[in-house]
mmCIF file of N, CA and C in Angstrom:
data_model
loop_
_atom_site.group_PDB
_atom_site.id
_atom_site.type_symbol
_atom_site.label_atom_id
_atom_site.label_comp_id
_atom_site.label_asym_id
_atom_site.label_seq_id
_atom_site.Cartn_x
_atom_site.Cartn_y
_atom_site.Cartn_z
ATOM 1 N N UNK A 183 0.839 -1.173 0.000
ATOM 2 C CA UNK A 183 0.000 0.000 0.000
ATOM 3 C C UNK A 183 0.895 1.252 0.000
ATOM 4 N N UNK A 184 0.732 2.493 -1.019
ATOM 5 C CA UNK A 184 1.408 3.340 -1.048
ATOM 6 C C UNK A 184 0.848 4.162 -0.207
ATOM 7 N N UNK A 185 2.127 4.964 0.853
ATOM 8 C CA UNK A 185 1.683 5.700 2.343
ATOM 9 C C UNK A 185 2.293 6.932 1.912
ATOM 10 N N UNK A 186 2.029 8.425 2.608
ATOM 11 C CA UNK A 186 2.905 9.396 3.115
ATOM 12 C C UNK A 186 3.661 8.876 4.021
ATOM 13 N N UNK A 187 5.267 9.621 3.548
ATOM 14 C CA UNK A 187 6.122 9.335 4.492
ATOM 15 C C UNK A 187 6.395 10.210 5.166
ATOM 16 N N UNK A 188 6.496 11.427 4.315
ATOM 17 C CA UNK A 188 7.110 12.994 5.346
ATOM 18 C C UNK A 188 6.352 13.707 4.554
ATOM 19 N N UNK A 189 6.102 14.617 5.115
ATOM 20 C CA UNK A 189 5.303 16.280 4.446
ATOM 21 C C UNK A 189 6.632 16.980 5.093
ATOM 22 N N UNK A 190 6.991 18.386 4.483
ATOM 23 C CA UNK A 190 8.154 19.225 4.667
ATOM 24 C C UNK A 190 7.483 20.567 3.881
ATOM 25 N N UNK A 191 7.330 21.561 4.983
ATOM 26 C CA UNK A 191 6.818 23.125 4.395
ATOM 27 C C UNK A 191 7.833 23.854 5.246
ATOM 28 N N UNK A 192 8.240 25.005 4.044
ATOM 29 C CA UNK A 192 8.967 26.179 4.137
ATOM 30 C C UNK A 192 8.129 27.128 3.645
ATOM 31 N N UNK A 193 7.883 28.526 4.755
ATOM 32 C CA UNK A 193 7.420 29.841 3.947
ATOM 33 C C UNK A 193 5.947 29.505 4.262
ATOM 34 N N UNK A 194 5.181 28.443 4.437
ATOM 35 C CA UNK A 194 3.671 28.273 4.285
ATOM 36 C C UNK A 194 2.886 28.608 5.702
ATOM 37 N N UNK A 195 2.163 29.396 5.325
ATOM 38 C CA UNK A 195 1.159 30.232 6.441
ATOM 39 C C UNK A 195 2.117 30.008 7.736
ATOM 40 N N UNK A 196 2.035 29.574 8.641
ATOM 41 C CA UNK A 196 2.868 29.732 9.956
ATOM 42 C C UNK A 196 4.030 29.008 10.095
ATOM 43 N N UNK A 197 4.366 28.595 9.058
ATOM 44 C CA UNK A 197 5.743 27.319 9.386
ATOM 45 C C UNK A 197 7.141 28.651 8.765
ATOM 46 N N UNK A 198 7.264 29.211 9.435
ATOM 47 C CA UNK A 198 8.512 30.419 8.539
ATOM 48 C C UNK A 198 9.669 29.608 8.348
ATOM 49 N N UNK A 199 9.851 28.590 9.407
ATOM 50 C CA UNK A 199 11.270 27.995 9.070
ATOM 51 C C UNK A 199 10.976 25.987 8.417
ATOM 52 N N UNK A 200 11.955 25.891 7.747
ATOM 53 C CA UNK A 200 11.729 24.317 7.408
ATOM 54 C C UNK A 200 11.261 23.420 8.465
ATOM 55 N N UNK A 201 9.925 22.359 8.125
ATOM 56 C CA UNK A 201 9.692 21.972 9.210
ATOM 57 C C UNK A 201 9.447 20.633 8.379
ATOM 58 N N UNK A 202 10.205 19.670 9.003
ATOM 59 C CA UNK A 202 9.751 17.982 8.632
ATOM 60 C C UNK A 202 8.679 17.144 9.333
ATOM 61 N N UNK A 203 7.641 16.651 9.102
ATOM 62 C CA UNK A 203 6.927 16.144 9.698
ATOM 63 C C UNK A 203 7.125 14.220 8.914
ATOM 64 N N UNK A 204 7.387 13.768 10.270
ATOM 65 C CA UNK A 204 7.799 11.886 9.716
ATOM 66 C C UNK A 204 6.043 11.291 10.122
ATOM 67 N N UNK A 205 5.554 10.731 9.200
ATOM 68 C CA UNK A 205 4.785 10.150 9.577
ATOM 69 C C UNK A 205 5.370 8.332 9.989
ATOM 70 N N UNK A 206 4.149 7.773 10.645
ATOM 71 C CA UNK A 206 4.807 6.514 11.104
ATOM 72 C C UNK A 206 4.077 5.864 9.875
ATOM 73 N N UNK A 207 4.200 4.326 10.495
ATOM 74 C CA UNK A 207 3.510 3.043 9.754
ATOM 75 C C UNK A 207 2.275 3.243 10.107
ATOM 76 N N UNK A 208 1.190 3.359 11.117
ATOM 77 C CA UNK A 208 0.240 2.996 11.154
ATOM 78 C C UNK A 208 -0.583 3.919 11.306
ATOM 79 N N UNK A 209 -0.108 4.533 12.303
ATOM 80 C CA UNK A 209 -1.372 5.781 12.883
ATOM 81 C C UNK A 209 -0.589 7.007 13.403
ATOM 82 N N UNK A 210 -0.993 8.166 13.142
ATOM 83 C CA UNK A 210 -0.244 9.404 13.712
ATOM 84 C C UNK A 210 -1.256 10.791 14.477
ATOM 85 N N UNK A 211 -0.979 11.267 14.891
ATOM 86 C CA UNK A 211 -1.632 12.082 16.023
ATOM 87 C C UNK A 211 -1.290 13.184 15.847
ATOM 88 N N UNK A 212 -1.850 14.475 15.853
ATOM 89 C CA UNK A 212 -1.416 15.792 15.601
ATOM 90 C C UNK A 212 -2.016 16.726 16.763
ATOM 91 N N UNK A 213 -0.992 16.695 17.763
ATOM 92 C CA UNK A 213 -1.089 17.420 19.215
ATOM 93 C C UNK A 213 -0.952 18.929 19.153
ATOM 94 N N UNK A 214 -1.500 19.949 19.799
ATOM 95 C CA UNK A 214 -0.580 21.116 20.091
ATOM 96 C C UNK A 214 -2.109 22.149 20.944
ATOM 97 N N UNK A 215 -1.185 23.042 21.312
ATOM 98 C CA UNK A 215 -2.102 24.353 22.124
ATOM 99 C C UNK A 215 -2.680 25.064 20.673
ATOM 100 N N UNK A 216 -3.919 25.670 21.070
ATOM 101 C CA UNK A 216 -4.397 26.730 20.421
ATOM 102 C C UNK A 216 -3.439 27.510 19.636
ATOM 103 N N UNK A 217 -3.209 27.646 18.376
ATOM 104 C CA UNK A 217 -2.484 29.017 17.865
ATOM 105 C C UNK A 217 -0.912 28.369 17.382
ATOM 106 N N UNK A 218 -1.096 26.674 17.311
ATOM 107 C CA UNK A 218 0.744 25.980 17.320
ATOM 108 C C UNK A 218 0.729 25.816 15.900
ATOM 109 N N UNK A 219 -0.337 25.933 15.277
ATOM 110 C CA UNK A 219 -0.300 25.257 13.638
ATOM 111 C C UNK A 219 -0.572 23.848 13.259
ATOM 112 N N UNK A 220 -1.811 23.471 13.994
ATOM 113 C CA UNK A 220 -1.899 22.093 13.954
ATOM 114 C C UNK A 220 -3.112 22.421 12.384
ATOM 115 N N UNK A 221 -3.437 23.416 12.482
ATOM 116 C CA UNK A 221 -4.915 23.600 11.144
ATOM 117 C C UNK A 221 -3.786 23.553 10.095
ATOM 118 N N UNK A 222 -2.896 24.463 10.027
ATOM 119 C CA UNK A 222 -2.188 25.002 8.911
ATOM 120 C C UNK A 222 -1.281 23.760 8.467
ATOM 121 N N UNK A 223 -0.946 23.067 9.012
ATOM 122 C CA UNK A 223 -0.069 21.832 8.832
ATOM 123 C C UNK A 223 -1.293 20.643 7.845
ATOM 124 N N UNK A 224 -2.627 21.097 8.713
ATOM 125 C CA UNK A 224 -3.551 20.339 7.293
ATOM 126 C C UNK A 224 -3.843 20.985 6.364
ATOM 127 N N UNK A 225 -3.224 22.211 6.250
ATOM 128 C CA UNK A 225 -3.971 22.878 5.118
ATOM 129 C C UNK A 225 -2.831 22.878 4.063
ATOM 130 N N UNK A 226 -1.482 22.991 4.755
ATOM 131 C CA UNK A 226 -0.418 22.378 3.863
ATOM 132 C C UNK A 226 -0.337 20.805 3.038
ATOM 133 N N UNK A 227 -1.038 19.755 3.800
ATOM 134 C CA UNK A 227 -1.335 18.306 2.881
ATOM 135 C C UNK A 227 -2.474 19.077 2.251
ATOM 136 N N UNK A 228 -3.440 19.365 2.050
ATOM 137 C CA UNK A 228 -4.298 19.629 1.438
ATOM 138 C C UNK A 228 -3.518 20.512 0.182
ATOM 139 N N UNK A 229 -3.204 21.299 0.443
ATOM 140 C CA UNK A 229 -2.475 22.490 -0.727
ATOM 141 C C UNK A 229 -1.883 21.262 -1.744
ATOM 142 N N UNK A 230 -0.606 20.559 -0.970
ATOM 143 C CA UNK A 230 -0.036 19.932 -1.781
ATOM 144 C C UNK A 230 -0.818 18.609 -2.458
ATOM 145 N N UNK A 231 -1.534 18.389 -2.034
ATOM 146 C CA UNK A 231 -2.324 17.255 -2.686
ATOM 147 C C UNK A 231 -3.535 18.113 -4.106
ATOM 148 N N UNK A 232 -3.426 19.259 -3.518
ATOM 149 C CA UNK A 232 -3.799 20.145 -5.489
ATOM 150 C C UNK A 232 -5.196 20.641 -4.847
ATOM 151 N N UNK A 233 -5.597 21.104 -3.171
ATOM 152 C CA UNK A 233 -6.640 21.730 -3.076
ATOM 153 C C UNK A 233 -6.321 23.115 -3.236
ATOM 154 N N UNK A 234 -6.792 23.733 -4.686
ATOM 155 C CA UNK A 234 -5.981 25.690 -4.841
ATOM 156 C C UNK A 234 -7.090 26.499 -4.348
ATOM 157 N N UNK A 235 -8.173 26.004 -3.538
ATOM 158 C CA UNK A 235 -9.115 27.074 -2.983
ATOM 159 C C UNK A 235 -8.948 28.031 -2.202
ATOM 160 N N UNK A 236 -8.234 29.108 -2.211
ATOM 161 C CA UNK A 236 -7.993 29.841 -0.882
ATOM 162 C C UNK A 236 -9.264 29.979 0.242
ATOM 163 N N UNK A 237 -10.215 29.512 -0.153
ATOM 164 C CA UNK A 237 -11.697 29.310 0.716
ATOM 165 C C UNK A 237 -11.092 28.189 1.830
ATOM 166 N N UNK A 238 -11.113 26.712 1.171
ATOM 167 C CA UNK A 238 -10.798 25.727 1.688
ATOM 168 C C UNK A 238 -9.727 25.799 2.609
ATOM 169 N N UNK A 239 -8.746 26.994 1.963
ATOM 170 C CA UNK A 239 -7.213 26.554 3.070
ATOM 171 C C UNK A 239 -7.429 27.771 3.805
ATOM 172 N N UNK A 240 -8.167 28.270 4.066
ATOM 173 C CA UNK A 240 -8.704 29.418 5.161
ATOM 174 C C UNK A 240 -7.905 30.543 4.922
ATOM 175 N N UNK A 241 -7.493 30.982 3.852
ATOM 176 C CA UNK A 241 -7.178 32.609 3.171
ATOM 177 C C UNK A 241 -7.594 33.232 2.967
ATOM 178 N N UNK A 242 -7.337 34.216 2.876
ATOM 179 C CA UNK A 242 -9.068 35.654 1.929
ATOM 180 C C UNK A 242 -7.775 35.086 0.542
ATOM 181 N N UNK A 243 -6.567 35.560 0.142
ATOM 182 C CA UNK A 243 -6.120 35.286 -0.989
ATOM 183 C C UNK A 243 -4.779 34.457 -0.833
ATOM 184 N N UNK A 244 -4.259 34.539 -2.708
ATOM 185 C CA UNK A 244 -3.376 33.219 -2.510
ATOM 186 C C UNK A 244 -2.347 33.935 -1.329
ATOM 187 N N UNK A 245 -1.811 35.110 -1.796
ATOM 188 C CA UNK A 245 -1.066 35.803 -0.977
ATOM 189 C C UNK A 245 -0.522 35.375 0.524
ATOM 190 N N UNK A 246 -1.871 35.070 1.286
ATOM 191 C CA UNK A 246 -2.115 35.002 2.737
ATOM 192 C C UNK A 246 -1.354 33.571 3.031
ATOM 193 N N UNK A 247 -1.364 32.823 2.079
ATOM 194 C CA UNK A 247 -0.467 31.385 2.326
ATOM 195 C C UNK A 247 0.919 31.476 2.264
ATOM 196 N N UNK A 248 1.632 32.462 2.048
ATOM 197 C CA UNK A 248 2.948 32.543 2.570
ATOM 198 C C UNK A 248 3.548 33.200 3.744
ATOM 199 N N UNK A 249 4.212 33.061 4.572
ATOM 200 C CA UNK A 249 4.672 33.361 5.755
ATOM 201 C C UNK A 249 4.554 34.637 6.169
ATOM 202 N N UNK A 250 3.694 35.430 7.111
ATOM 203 C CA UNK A 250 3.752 36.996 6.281
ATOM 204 C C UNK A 250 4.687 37.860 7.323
ATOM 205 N N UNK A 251 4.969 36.892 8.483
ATOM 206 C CA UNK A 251 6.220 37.921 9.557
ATOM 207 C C UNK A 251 5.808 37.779 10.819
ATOM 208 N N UNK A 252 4.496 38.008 10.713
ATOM 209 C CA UNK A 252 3.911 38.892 12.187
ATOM 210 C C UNK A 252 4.429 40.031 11.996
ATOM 211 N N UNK A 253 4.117 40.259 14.006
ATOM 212 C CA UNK A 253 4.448 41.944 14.290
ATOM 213 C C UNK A 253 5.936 42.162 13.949
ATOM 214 N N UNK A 254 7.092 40.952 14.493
ATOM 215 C CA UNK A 254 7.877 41.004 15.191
ATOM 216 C C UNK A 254 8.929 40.598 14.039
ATOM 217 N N UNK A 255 8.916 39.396 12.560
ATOM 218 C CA UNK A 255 9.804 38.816 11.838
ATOM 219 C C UNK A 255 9.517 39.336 11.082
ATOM 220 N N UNK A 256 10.609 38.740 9.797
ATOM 221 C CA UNK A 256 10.305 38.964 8.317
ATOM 222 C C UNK A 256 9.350 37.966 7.846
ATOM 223 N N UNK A 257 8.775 38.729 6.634
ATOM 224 C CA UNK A 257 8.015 37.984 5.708
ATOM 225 C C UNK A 257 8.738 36.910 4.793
ATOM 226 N N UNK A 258 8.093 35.766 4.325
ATOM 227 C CA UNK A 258 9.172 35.204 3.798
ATOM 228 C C UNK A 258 8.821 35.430 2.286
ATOM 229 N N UNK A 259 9.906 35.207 1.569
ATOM 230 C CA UNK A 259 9.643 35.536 -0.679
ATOM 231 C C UNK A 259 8.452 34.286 -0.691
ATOM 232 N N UNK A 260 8.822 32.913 -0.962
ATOM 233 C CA UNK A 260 7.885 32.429 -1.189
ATOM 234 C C UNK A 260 7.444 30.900 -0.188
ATOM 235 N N UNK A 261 6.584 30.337 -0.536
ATOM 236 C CA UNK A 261 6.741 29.027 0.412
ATOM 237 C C UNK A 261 6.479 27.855 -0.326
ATOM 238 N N UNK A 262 7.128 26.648 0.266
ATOM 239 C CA UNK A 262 6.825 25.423 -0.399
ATOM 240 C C UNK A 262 6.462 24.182 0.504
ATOM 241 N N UNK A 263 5.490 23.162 -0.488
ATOM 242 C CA UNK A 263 5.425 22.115 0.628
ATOM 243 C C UNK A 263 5.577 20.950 -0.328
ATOM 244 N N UNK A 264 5.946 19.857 0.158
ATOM 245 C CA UNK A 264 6.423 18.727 -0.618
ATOM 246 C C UNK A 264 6.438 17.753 0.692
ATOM 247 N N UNK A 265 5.846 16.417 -0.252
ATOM 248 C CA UNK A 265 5.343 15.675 0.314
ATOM 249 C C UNK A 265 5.717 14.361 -0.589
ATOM 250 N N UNK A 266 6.487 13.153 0.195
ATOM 251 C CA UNK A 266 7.010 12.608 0.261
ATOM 252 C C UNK A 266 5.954 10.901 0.270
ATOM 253 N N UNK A 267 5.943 9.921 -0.740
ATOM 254 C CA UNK A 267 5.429 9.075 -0.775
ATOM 255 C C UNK A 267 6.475 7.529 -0.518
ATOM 256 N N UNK A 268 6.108 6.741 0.333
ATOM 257 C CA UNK A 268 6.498 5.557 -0.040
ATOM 258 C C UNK A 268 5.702 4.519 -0.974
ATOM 259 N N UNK A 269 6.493 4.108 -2.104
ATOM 260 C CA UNK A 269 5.754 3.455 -2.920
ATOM 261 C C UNK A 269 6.335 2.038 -3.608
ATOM 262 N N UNK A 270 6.663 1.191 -2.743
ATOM 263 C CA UNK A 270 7.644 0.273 -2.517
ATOM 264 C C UNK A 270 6.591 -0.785 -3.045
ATOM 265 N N UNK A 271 5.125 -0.597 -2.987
ATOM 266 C CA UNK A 271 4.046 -1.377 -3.606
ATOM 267 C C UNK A 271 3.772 -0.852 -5.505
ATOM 268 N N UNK A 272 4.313 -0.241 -5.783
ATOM 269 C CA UNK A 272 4.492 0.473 -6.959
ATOM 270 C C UNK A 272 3.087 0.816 -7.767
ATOM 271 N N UNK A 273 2.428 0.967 -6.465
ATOM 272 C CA UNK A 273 0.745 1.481 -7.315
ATOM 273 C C UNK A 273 0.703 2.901 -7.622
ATOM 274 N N UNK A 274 2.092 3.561 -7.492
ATOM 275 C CA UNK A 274 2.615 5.033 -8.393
ATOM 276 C C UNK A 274 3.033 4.458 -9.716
ATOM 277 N N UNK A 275 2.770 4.875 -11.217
ATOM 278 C CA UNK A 275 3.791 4.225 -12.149
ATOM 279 C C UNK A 275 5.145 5.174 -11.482
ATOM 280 N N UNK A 276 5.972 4.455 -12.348
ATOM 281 C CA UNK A 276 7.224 5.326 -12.130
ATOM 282 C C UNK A 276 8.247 5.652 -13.153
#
C-alpha cells in the first residue's frame, strides 16, 4: 500500500522555518495548544495534494499562504510544501 512518508513546508502560512513532519507506519496524532499550527499543517497536505481554494485553506487570498512575519519577523519571498510518498508497492507508475 502506497503511504505518506514525510510532508516538509517552508514559507507556508505559519511554518517560517523548514519543518519535517515523519509520519509513522500505522497511525499518527497531531497534538498542540491553540495558535501551534496544527490547522495550517492540514492545510499544507491539502495544498499539496492540489486543493488551490484559498476558501478551503482558510485565506481571503493566494497571498495570505505565505509566511507573512507577524508583528515582530520577516516575511518570507515564497513558500513550499512537498510531500514525500512511499511506494515500494508500486501502485505510483514510475
Amino acid at each position: 500500500m502506497t503511504k505518506v512518508n514525510k510532508l516538509v513546508m517552508h514559507g507556508f502560512k505559519s511554518f517560517a522555518k523548514r519543518t519535517e513532519l515523519i509520519f509513522e507506519k500505522d497511525f499518527n496524532v497531531v497534538l498542540g495548544p491553540n495558535g501551534s499550527g496544527k490547522s495550517n499543517l492540514i492545510d499544507g497536505l491539502c495544498f499539496v495534494l492540489g486543493k488551490s481554494s484559498t476558501k478551503t485553506l482558510r485565506a481571503e487570498k493566494s497571498a495570505n499562504l505565505i509566511y507573512n512575519g507577524g508583528k515582530t519577523k520577516k516575511p518570507a519571498k515564497n513558500a513550499e510544501v512537498s510531500i514525500f510518498f512511499d511506494n515500494t508497492s508500486r501502485i505510483f507508475p514510475t
